[in-house]
PDB file of C-alpha atoms and ligand atoms in Angstrom:
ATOM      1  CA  UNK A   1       3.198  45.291   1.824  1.00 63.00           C
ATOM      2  CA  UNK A   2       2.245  48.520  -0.534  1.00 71.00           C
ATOM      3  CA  UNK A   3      -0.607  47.974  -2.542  1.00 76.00           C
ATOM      4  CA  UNK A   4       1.210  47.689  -5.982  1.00 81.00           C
ATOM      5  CA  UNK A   5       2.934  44.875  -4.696  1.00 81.00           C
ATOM      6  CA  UNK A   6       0.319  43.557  -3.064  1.00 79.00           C
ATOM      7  CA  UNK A   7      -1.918  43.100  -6.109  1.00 80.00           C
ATOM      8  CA  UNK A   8       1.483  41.661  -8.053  1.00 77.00           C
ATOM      9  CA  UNK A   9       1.377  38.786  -5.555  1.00 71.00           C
ATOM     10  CA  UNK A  10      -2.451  38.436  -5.986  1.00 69.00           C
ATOM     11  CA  UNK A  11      -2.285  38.148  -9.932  1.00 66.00           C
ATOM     12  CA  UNK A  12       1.386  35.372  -9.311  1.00 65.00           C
ATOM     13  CA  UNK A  13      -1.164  33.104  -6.823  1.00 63.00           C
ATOM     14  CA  UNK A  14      -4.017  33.347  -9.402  1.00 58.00           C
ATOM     15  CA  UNK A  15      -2.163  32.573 -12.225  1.00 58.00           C
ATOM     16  CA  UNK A  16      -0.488  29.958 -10.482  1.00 58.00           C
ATOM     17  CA  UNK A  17      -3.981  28.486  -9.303  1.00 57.00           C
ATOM     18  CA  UNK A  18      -5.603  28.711 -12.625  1.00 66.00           C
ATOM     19  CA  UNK A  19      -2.958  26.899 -14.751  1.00 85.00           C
ATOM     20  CA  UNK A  20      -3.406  23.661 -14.226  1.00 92.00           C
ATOM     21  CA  UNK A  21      -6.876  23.729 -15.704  1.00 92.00           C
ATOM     22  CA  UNK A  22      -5.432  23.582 -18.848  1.00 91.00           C
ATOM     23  CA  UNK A  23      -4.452  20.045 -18.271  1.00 94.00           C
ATOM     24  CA  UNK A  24      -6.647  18.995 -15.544  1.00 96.00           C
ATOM     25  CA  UNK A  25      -8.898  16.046 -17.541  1.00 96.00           C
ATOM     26  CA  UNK A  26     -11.150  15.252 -14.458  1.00 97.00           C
ATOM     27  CA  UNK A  27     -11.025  15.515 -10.959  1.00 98.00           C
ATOM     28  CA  UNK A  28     -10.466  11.903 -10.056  1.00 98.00           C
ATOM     29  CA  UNK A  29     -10.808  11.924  -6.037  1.00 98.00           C
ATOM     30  CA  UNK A  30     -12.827  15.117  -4.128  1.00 98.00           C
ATOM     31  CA  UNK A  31     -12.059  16.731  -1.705  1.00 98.00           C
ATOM     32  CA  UNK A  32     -14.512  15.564   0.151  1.00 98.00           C
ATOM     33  CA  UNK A  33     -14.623  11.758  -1.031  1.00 98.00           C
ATOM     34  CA  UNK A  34     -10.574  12.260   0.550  1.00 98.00           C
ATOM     35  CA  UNK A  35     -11.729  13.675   4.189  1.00 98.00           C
ATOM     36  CA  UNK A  36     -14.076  10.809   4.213  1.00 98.00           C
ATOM     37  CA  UNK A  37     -11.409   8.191   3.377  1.00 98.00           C
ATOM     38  CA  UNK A  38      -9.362   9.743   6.028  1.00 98.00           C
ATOM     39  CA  UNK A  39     -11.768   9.158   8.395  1.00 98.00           C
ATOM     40  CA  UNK A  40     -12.229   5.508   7.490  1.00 98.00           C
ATOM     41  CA  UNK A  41      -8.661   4.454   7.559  1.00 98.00           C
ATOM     42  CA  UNK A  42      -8.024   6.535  11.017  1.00 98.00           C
ATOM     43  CA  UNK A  43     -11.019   4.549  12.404  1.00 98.00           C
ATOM     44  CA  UNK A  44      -9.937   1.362  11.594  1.00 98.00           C
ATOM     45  CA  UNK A  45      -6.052   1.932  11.661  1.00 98.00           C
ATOM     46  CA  UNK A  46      -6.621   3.163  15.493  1.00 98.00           C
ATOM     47  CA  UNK A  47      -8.833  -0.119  15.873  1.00 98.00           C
ATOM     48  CA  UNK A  48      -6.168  -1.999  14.793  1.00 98.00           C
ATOM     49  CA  UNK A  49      -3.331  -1.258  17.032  1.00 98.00           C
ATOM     50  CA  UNK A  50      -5.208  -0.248  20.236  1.00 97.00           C
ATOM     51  CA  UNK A  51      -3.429  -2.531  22.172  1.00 97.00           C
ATOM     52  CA  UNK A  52       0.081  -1.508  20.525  1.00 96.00           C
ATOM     53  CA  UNK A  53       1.739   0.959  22.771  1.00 89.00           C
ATOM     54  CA  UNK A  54       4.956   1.674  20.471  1.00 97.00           C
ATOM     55  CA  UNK A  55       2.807   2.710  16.865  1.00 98.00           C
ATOM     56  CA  UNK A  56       5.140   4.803  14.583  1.00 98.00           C
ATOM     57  CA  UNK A  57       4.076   6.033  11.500  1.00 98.00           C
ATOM     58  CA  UNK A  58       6.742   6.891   8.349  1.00 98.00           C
ATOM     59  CA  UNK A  59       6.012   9.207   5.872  1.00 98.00           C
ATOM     60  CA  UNK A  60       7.785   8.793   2.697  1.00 97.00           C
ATOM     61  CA  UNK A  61       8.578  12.332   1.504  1.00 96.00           C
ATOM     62  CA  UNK A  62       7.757  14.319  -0.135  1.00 95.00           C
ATOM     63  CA  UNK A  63       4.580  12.847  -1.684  1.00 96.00           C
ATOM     64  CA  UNK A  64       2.513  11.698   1.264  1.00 98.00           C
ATOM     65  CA  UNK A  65       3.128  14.375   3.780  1.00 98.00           C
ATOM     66  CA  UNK A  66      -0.432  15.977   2.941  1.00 98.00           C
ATOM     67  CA  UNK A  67      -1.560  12.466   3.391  1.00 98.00           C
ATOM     68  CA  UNK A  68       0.007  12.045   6.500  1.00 98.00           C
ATOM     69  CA  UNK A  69      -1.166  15.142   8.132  1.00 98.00           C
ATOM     70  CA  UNK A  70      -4.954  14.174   7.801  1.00 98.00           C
ATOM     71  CA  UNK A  71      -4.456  10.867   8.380  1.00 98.00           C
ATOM     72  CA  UNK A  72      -2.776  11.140  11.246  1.00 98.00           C
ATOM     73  CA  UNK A  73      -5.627  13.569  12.699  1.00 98.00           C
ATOM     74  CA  UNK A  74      -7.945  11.035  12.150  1.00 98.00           C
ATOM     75  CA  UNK A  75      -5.832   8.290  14.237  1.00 98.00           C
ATOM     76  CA  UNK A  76      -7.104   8.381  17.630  1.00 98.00           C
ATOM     77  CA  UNK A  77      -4.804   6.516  19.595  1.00 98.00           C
ATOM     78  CA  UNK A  78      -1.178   7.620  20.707  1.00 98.00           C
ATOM     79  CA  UNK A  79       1.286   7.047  17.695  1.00 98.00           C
ATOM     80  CA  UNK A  80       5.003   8.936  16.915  1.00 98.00           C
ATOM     81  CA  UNK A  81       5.451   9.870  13.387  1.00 98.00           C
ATOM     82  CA  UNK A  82       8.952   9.972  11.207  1.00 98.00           C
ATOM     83  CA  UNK A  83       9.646  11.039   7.572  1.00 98.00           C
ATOM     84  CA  UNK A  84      12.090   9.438   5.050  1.00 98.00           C
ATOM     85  CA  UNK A  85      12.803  11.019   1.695  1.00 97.00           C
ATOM     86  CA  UNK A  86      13.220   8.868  -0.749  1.00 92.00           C
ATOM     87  CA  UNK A  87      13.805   9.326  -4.885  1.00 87.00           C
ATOM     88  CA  UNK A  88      13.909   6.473  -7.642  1.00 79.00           C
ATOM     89  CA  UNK A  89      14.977   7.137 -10.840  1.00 66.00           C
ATOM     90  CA  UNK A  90      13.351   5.532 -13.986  1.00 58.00           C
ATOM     91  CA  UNK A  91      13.195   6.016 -17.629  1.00 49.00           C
ATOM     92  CA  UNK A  92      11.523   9.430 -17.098  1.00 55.00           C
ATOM     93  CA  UNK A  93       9.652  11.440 -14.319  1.00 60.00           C
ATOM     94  CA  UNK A  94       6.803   9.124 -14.816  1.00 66.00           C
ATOM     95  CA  UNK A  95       8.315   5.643 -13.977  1.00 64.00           C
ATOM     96  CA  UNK A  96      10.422   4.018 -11.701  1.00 65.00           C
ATOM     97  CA  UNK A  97      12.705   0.843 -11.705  1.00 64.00           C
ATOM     98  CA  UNK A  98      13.565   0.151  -8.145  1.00 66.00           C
ATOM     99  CA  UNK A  99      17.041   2.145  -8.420  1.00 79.00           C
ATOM    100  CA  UNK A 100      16.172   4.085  -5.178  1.00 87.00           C
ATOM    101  CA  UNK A 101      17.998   6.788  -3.233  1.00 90.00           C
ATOM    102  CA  UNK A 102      17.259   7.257   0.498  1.00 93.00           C
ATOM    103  CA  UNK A 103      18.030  11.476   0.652  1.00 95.00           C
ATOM    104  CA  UNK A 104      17.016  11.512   3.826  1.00 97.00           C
ATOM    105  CA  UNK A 105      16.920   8.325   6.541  1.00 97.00           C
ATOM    106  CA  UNK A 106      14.635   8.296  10.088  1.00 98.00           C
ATOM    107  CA  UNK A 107      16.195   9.576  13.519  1.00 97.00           C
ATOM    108  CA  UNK A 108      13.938   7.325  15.108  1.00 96.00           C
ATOM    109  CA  UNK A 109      15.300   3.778  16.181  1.00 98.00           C
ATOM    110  CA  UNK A 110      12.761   1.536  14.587  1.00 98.00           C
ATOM    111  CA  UNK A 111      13.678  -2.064  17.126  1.00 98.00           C
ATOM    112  CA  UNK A 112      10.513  -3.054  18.409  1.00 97.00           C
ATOM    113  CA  UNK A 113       7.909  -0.471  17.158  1.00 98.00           C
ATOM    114  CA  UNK A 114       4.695  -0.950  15.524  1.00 98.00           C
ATOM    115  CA  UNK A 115       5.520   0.363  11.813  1.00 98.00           C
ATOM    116  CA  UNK A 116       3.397   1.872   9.749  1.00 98.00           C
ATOM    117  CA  UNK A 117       4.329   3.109   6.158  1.00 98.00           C
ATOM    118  CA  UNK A 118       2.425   5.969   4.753  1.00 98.00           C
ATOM    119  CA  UNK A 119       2.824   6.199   1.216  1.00 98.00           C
ATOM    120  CA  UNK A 120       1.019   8.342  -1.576  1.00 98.00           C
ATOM    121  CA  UNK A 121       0.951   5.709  -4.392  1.00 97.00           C
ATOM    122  CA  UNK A 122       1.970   2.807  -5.391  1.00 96.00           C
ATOM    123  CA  UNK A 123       2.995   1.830  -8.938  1.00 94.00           C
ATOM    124  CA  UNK A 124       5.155  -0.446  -9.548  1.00 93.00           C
ATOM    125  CA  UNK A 125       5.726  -1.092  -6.596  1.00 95.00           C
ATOM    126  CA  UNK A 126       9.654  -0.794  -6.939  1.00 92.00           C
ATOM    127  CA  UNK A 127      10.289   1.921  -4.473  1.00 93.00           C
ATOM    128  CA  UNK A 128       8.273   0.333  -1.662  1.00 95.00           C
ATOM    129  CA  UNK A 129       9.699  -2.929  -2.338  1.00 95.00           C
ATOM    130  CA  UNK A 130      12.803  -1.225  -1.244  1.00 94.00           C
ATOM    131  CA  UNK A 131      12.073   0.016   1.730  1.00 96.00           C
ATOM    132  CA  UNK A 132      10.069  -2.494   3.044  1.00 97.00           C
ATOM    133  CA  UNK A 133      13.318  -4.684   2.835  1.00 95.00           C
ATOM    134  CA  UNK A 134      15.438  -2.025   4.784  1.00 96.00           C
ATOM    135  CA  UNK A 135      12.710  -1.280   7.273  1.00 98.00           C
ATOM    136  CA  UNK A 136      12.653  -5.101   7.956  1.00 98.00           C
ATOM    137  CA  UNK A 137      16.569  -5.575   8.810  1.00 98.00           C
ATOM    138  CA  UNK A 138      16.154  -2.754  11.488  1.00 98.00           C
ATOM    139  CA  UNK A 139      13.639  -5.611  13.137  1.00 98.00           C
ATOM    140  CA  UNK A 140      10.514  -3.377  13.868  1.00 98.00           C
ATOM    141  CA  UNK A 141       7.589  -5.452  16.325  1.00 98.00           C
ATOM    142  CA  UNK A 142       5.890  -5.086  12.693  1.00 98.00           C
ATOM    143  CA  UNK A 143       5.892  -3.732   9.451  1.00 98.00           C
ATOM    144  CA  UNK A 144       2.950  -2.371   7.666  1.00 98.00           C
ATOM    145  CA  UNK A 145       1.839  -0.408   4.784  1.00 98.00           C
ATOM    146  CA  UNK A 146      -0.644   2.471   4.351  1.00 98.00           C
ATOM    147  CA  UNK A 147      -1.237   4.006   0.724  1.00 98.00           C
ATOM    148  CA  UNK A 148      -3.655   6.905  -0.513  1.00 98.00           C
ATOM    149  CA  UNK A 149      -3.838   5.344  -4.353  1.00 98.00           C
ATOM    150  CA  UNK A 150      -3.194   1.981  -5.294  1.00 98.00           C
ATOM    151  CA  UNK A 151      -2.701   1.797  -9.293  1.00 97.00           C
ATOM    152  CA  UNK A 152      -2.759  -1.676  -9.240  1.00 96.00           C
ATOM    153  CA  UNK A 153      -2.576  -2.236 -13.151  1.00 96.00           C
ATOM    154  CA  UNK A 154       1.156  -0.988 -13.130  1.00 94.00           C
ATOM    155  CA  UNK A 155       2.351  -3.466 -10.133  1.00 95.00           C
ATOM    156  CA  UNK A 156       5.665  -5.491 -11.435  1.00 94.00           C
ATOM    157  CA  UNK A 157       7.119  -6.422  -7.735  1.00 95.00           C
ATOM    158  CA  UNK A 158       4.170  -7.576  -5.223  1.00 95.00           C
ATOM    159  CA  UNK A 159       3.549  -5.608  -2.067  1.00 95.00           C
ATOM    160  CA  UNK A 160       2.113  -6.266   0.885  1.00 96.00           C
ATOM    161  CA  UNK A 161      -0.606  -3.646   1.567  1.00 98.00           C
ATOM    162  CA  UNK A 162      -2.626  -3.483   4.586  1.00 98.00           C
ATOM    163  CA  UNK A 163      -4.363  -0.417   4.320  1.00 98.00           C
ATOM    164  CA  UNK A 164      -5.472   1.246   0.761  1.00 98.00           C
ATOM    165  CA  UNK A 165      -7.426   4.557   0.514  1.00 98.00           C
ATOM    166  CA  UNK A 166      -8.407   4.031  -3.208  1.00 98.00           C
ATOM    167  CA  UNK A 167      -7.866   1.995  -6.474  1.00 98.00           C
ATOM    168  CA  UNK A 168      -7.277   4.133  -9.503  1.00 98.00           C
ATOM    169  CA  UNK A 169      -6.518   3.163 -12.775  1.00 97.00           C
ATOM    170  CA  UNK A 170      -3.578   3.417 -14.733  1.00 96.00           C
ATOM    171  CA  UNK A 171      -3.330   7.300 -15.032  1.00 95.00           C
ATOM    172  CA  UNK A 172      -0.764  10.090 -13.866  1.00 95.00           C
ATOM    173  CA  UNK A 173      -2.423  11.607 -11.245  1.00 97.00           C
ATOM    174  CA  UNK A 174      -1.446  14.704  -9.430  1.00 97.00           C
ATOM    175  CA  UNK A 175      -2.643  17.157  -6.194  1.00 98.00           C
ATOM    176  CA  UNK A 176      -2.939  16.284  -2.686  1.00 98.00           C
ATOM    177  CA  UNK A 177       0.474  15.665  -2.220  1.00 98.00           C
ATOM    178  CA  UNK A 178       1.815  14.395  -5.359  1.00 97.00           C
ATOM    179  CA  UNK A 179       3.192  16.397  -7.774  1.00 95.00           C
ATOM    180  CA  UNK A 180       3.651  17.109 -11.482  1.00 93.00           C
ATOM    181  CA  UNK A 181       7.109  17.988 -11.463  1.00 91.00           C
ATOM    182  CA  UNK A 182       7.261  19.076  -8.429  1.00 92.00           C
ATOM    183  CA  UNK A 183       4.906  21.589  -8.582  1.00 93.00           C
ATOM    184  CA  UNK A 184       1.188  21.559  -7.670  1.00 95.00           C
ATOM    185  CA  UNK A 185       0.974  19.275  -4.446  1.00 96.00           C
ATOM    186  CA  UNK A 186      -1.177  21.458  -2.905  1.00 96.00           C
ATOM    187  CA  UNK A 187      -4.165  21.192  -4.806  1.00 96.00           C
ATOM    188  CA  UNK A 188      -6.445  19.702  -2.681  1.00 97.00           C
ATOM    189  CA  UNK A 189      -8.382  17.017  -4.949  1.00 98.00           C
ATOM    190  CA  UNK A 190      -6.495  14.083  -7.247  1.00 98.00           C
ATOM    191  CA  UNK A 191      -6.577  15.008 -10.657  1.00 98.00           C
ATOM    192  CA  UNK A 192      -5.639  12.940 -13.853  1.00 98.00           C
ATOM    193  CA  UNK A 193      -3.256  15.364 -16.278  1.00 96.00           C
ATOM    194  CA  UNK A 194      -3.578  15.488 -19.647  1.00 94.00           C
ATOM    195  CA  UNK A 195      -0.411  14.589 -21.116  1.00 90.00           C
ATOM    196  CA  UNK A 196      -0.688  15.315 -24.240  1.00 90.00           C
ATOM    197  CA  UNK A 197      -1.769  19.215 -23.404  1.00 90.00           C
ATOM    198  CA  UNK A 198       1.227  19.353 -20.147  1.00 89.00           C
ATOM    199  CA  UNK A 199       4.307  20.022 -21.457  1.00 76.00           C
ATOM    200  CA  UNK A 200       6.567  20.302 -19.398  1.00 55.00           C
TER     201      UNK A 200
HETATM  202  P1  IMP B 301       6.799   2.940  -7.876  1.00 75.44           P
HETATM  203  O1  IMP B 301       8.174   2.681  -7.358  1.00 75.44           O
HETATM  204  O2  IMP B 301       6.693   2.670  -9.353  1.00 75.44           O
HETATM  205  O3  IMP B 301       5.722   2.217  -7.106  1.00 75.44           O
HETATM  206  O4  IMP B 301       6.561   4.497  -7.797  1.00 75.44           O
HETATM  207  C1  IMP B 301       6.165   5.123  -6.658  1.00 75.44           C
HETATM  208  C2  IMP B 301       6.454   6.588  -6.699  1.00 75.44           C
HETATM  209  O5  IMP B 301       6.314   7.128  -8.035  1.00 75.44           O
HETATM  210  C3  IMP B 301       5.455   7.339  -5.850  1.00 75.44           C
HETATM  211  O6  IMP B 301       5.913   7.461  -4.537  1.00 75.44           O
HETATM  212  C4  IMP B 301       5.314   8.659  -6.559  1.00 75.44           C
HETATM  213  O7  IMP B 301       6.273   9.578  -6.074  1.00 75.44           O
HETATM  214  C5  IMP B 301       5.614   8.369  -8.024  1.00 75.44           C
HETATM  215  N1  IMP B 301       4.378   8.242  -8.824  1.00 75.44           N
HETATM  216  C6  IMP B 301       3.888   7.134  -9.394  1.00 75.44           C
HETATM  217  N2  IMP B 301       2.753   7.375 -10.063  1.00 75.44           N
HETATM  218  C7  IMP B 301       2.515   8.694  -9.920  1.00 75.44           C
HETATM  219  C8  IMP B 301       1.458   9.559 -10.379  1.00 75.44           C
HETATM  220  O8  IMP B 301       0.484   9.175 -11.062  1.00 75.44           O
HETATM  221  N3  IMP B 301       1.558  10.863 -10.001  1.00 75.44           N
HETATM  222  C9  IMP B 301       2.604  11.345  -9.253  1.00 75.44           C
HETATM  223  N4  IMP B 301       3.590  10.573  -8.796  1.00 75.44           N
HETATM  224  C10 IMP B 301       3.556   9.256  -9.129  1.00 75.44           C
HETATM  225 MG1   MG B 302       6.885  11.971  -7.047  1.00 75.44          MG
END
């Protein structure tokens, strides 16, 4: 790349990595206090299906693929992994009410395999309710759910959820796989936005 260009790209990626300050109110979840979540979960998820020989673990895209990737590196027993994209629609971007859209659906045949639902939040719990009811006619061995953030306040449809990586309160959260319209998932820390200074 010639230099001119080169120090056009540099000036795009810092502007890019500097904006969301404006509306970043706190960093909610480290990077750090994340890794050593990660850890946790893989310990006890591998614990829990040692003697399972058939673990598969489902991604729901696009939010929990970050998720995903360091879980799954901290899972030390032999598992598959699949990915499923799913979108809901709501009132806005912010909310959903269970009208859900698979975009994409597994290649993996699901009959008799150890399933295990990794999921970047859970809100209403609308979208998961969803699934989980799909998942379950394709009679898996079992059928289990793994979250990052549970915001617990907002729940209208109760979900069964086996493993949780952390409770947060009722706030829009994005980074580390989720986005704010689409945009910033790779931060690598949960932050809360301030809504009244994003506009979007
Ligand atoms: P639910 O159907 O209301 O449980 O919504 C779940 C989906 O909404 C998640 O998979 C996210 O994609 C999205 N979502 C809910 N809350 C947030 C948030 O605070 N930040 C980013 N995405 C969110
Ligand atoms: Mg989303």
């Amino acid at each position: 790349m010639k230099p001119a260009a080169e120090n056009i790209m540099k000036f795009l990626w810092i502007n890019q990595m500097e904006d969301y300050q404006r509306f970043l109110k706190e960093i909610l979840i480290d990077e750090k206090q994340i890794h050593q979540r990660n850890a946790e979960l893989g310990k006890l998820i591998s614990q829990d299906y040692k003697n399972s020989n058939d673990l598969l673990l489902i991604c729901i895209l696009r939010g929990a693929f970050i998720f995903l990737s360091d879980l799954s590196r901290q899972i030390t027993i032999p598992h598959a992994m699949d990915f499923m994209a799913i979108s809901s629609y709501g009132s806005g971007s912010r909310s959903s009410s269970g009208v859900v859209r698979i975009n994409m659906d597994l290649t993996t045949n699901i009959n008799g395999k150890d399933v295990l639902i990794v999921e970047d939040i859970i809100d209403s719990g609308n979208t998961l309710s969803y699934v989980l009811e799909m998942l379950s006619t394709r009679k898996p061995t079992s059928l289990n759910v793994c979250t990052l953030l549970d915001k617990f306040e907002r729940r209208e449809v109760n979900i069964p959820i086996r493993y949780t990586g952390f409770r947060i309160p009722d706030k829009f959260v994005f980074g580390y796989g989720l986005d704010l319209d689409e945009m910033y998932r790779n931060l690598p820390f949960i932050g809360v936005v301030d809504l009244e200074r994003y506009k979007s």
